[in-house]
Coordinates of C-alpha atoms in Angstrom, one line a residue:
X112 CA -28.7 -11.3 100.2
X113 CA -30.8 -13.5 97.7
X114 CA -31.7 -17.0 98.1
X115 CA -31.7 -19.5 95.0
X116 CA -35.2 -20.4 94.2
X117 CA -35.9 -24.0 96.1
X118 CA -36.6 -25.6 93.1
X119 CA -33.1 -24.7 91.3
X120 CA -31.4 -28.1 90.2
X121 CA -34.7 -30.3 90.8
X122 CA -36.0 -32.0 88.1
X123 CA -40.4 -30.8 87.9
X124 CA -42.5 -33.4 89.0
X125 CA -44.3 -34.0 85.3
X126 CA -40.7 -34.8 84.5
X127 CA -40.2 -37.7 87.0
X128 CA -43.8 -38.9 86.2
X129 CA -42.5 -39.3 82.5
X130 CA -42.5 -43.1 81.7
X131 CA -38.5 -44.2 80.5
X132 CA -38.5 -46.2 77.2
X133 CA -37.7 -49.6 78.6
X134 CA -41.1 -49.3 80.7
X135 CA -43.3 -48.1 77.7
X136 CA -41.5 -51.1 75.7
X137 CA -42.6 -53.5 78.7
X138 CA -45.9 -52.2 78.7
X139 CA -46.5 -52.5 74.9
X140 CA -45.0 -56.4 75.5
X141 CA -47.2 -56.8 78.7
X142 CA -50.5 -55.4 76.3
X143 CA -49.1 -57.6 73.7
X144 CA -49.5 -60.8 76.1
X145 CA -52.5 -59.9 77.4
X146 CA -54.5 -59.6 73.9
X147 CA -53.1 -62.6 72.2
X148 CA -53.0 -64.9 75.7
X149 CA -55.3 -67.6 74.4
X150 CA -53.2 -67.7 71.0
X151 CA -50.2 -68.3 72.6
X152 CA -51.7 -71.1 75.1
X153 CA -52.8 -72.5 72.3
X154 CA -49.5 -72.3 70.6
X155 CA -47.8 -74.2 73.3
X156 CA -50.0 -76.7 73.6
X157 CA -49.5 -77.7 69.9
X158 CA -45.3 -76.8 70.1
X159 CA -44.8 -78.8 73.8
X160 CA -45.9 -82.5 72.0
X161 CA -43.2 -81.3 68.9
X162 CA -40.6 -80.3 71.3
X163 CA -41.1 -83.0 73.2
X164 CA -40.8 -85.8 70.5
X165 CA -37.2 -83.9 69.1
X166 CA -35.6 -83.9 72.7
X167 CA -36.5 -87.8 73.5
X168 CA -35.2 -88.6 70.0
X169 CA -32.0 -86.8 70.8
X170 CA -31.5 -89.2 74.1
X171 CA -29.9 -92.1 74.6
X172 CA -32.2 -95.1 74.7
X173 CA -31.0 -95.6 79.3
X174 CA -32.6 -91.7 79.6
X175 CA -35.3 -92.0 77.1
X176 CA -36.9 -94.4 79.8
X177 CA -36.3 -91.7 83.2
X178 CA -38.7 -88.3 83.7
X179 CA -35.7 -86.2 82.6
X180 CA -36.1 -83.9 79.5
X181 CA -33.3 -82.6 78.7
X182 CA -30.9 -84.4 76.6
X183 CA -27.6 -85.3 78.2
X184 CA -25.7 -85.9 75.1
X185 CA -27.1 -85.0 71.7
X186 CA -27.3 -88.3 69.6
X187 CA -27.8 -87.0 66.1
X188 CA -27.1 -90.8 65.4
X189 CA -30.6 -92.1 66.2
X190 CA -31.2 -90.5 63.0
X191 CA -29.2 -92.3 61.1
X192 CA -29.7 -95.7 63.3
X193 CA -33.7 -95.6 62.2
X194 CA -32.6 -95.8 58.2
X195 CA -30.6 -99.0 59.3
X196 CA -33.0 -100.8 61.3
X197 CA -35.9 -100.3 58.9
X198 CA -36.6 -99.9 54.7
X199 CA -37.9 -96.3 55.8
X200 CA -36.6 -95.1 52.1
X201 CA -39.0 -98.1 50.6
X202 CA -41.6 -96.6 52.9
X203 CA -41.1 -92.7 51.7
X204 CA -41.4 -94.1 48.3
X205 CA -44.7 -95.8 48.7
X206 CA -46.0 -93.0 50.4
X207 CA -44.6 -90.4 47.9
X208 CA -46.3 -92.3 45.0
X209 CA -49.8 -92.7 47.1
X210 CA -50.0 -89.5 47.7
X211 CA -48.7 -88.0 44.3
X212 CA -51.0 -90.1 42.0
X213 CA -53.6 -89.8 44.6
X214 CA -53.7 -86.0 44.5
X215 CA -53.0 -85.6 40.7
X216 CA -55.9 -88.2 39.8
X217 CA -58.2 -85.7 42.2
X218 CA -57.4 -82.8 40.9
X219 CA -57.5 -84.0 37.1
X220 CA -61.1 -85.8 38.0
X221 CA -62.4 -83.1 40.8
X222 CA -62.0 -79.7 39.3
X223 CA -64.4 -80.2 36.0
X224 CA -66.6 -82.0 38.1
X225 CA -66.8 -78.7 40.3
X226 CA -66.3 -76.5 37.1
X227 CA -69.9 -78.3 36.1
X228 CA -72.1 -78.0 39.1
X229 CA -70.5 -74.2 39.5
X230 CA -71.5 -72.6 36.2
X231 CA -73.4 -75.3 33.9
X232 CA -77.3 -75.4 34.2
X233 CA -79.0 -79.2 33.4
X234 CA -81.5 -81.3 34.6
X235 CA -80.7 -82.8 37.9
X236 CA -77.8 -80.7 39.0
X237 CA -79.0 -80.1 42.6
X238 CA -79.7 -83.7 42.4
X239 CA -76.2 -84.7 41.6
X240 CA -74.8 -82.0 44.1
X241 CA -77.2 -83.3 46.8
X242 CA -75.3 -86.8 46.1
X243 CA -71.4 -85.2 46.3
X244 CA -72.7 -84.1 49.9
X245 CA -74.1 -87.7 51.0
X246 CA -71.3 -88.8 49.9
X247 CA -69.1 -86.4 52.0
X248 CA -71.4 -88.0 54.8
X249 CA -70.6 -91.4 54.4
X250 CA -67.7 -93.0 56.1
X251 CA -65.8 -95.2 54.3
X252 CA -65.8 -98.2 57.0
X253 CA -69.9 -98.7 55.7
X254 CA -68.7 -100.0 52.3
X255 CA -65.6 -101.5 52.9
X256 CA -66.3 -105.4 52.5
X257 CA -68.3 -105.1 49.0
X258 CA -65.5 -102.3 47.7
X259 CA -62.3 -104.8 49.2
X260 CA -64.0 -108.0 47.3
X261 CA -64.2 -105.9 44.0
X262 CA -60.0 -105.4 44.1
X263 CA -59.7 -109.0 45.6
X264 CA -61.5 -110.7 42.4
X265 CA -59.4 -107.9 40.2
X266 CA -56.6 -109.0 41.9
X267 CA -55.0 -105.5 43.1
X268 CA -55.0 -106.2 46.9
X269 CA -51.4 -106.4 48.1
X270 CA -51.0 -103.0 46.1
X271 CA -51.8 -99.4 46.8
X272 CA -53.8 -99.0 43.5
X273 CA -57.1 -99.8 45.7
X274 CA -56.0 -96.5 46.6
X275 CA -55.0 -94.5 44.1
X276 CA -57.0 -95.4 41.0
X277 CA -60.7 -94.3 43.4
X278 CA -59.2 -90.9 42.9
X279 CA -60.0 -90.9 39.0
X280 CA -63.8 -90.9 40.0
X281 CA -63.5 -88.0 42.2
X282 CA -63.6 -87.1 45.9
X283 CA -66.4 -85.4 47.3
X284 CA -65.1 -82.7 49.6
X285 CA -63.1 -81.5 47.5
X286 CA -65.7 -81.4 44.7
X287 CA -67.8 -79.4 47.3
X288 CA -65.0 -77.4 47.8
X289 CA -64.7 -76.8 45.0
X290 CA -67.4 -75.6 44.1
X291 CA -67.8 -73.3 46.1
X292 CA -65.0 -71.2 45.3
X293 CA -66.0 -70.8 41.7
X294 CA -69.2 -69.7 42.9
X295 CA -67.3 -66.7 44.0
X296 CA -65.4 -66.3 40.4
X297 CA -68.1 -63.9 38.4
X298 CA -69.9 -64.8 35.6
X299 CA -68.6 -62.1 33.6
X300 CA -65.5 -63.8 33.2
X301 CA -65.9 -66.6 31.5
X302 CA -68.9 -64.9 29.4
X303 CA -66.4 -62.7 28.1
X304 CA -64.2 -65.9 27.2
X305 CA -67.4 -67.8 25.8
X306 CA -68.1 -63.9 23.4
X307 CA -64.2 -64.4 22.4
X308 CA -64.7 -68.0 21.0
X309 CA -63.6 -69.8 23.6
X310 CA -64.5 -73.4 24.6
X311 CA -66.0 -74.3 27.6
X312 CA -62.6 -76.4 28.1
X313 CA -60.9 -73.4 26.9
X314 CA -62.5 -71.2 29.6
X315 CA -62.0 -73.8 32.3
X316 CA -58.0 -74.4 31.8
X317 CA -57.3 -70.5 30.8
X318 CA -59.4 -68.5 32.8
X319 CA -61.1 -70.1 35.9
X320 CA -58.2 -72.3 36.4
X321 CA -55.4 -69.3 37.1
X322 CA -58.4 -67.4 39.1
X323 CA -58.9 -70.9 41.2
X324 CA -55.4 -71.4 42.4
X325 CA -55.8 -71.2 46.0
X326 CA -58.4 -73.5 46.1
X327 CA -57.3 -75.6 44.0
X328 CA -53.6 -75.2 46.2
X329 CA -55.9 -75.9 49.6
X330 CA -57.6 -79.1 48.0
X331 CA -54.4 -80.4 46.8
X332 CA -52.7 -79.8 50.5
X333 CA -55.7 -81.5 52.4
X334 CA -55.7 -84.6 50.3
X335 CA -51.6 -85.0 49.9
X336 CA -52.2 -84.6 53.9
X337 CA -54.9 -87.0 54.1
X338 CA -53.0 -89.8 51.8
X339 CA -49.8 -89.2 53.7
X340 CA -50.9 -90.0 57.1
X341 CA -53.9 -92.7 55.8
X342 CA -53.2 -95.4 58.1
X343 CA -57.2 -97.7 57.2
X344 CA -56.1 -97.6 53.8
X345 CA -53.1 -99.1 53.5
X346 CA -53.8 -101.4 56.4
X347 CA -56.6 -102.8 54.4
X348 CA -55.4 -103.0 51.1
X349 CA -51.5 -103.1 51.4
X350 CA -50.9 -104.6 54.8
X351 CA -49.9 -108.3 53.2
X352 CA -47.3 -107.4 50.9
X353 CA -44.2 -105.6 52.9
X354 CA -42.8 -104.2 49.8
X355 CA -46.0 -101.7 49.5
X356 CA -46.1 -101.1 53.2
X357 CA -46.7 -96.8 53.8
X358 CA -44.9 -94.5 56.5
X359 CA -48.0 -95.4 58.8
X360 CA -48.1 -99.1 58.3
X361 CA -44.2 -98.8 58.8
X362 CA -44.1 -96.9 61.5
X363 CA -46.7 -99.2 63.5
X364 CA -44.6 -101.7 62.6
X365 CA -41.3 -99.9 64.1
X366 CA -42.6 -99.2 67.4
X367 CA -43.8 -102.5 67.9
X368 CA -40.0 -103.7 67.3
X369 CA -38.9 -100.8 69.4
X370 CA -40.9 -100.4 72.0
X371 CA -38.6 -99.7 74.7
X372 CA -36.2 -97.6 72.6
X373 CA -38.5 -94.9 72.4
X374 CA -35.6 -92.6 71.4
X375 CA -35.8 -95.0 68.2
X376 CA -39.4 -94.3 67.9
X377 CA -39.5 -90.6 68.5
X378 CA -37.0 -90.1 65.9
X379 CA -38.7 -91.9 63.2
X380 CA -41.8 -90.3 64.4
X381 CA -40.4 -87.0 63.6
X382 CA -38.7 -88.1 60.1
X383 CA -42.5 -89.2 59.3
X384 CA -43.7 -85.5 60.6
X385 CA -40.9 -83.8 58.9
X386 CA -42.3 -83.6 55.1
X387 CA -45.8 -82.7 56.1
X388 CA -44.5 -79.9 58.4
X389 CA -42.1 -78.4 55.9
X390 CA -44.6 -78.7 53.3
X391 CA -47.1 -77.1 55.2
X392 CA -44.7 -74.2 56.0
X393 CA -43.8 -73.6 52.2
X394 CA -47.8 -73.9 51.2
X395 CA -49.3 -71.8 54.3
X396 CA -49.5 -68.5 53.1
X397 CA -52.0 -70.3 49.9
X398 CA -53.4 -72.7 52.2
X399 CA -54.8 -70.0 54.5
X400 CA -56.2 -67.8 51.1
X401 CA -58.2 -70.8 49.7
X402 CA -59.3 -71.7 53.0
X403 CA -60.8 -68.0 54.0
X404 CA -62.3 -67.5 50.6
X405 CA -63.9 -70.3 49.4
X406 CA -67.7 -68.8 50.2
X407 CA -70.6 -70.6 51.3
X408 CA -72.5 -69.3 48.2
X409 CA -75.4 -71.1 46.1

């Protein structure tokens, strides 16, 4: 009479050893984790402050006040109730037009400036250079009183064209930066365009232009940035004459009215964040590029 073998309807041990799919799917998760842990505690320390503002401006302004954090009712009206209490349209538009002139008038006075120091060779042009980065240096508080008297005796204070019309000289980081990314662009380029006939205007608007984009695209970003959340600026210049009053002047203004509706405040907080945030969104992928390869060359 024969026996079955013992190990007839057993599974082998290598078998049983043999991780499933769900755990090699947790373990690629749990790897995952582990490699980008300091990204994502960094991420939630940036998200929890966001997160935070949109719930409390979703409260009513009884639980705004308590430690609770979850909404109990959604008031999408809060929204709606900042536009009534304040001219935050009038504000938008002021700070649309600061920081749309201000960035056109730096681009249109920045970029030959940095076209110049990159490829032209004249006397004094590490001189000049050396002076765009004291400039970069020197903080705008140190000149304040002889700059303000100049617009008080021209008679522009009260307006954001203190401002706006500085641009037309130049600013200094971006000229810097500037420059240094067309360090980067090779000479061969525009010698080819120089061989062809063209201009040195010619050159700059046709070829180093399109070959510049994403630092021209980063530059743009960090000044539109910069003039949309400038609150020394338009405190200085603008703060006597409501009409000309900026999303930061405004929204100083509305949390002092407001200071125990913090629902109120949160949610015009976040209608101030909003633009920035979708505009950085729309602009990161350029942002990042001009960023990472404007060189340190020269």
């Amino acid at each position: 009479m024969s026996t079955a073998p013992a190990t007839l309807g057993r599974a082998p041990a290598s078998a049983a050893r043999r991780p499933t799919a769900r755990s090699l799917r947790r373990r690629r998760t749990l790897h995952w984790i582990a490699v980008h842990s300091i990204a994502i505690a960094l991420a939630i320390m940036f998200v929890a402050p966001l997160v935070f503002i949109a719930l409390t401006a979703l409260m009513t302004d009884q639980q705004a006040l308590t430690s609770q954090l979850w909404p109990r009712s959604w008031n999408w009206g809060n929204f709606t109730e900042v536009f009534a209490r304040s001219p935050l349209l009038l504000w938008i538009g002021n700070t649309m037009l600061y920081a749309g002139l201000g960035t056109a008038f730096m681009l249109l006075s920045s970029v030959p400036v940095a076209y110049a120091l990159a490829r032209f060779r004249f006397p004094g042009r590490r001189a000049a250079f050396l002076a765009v980065i004291t400039m970069m240096m020197l903080p705008p508080q140190v000149v304040a009183v002889p700059v303000y008297l100049i617009w008080a005796r021209a008679e522009l204070t009260g307006t954001l064209w203190p401002l706006v019309l500085p641009m037309l000289l130049g600013d200094a980081f971006s000229i810097f930066l500037l420059r240094q990314f067309l360090l980067t662009i090779p000479r061969e380029y525009t010698e080819a365009a120089r061989v062809d006939g063209c201009s040195d205007l010619a050159t700059l608007l046709r070829i180093v232009l399109p070959m510049a984009r994403p630092a021209i695209a980063a530059v743009a970003l960090f000044q539109f940035f910069y003039c949309w959340n400038d609150y020394y600026g338009p405190l200085l210049y603008a703060s006597t004459n409501v009409d000309n009053w900026t999303l930061s002047i405004g929204l100083a203004s509305f949390k002092a009215l407001h200071s125990v509706q913090w629902n109120l405040t949160m949610a015009a907080t976040l209608l101030v964040m909003a633009p920035v945030i979708i505009v950085f969104f729309l602009a990161q992928r350029v942002f990042i590029e001009g960023v990472t390869l404007t060189g340190v060359k020269g």
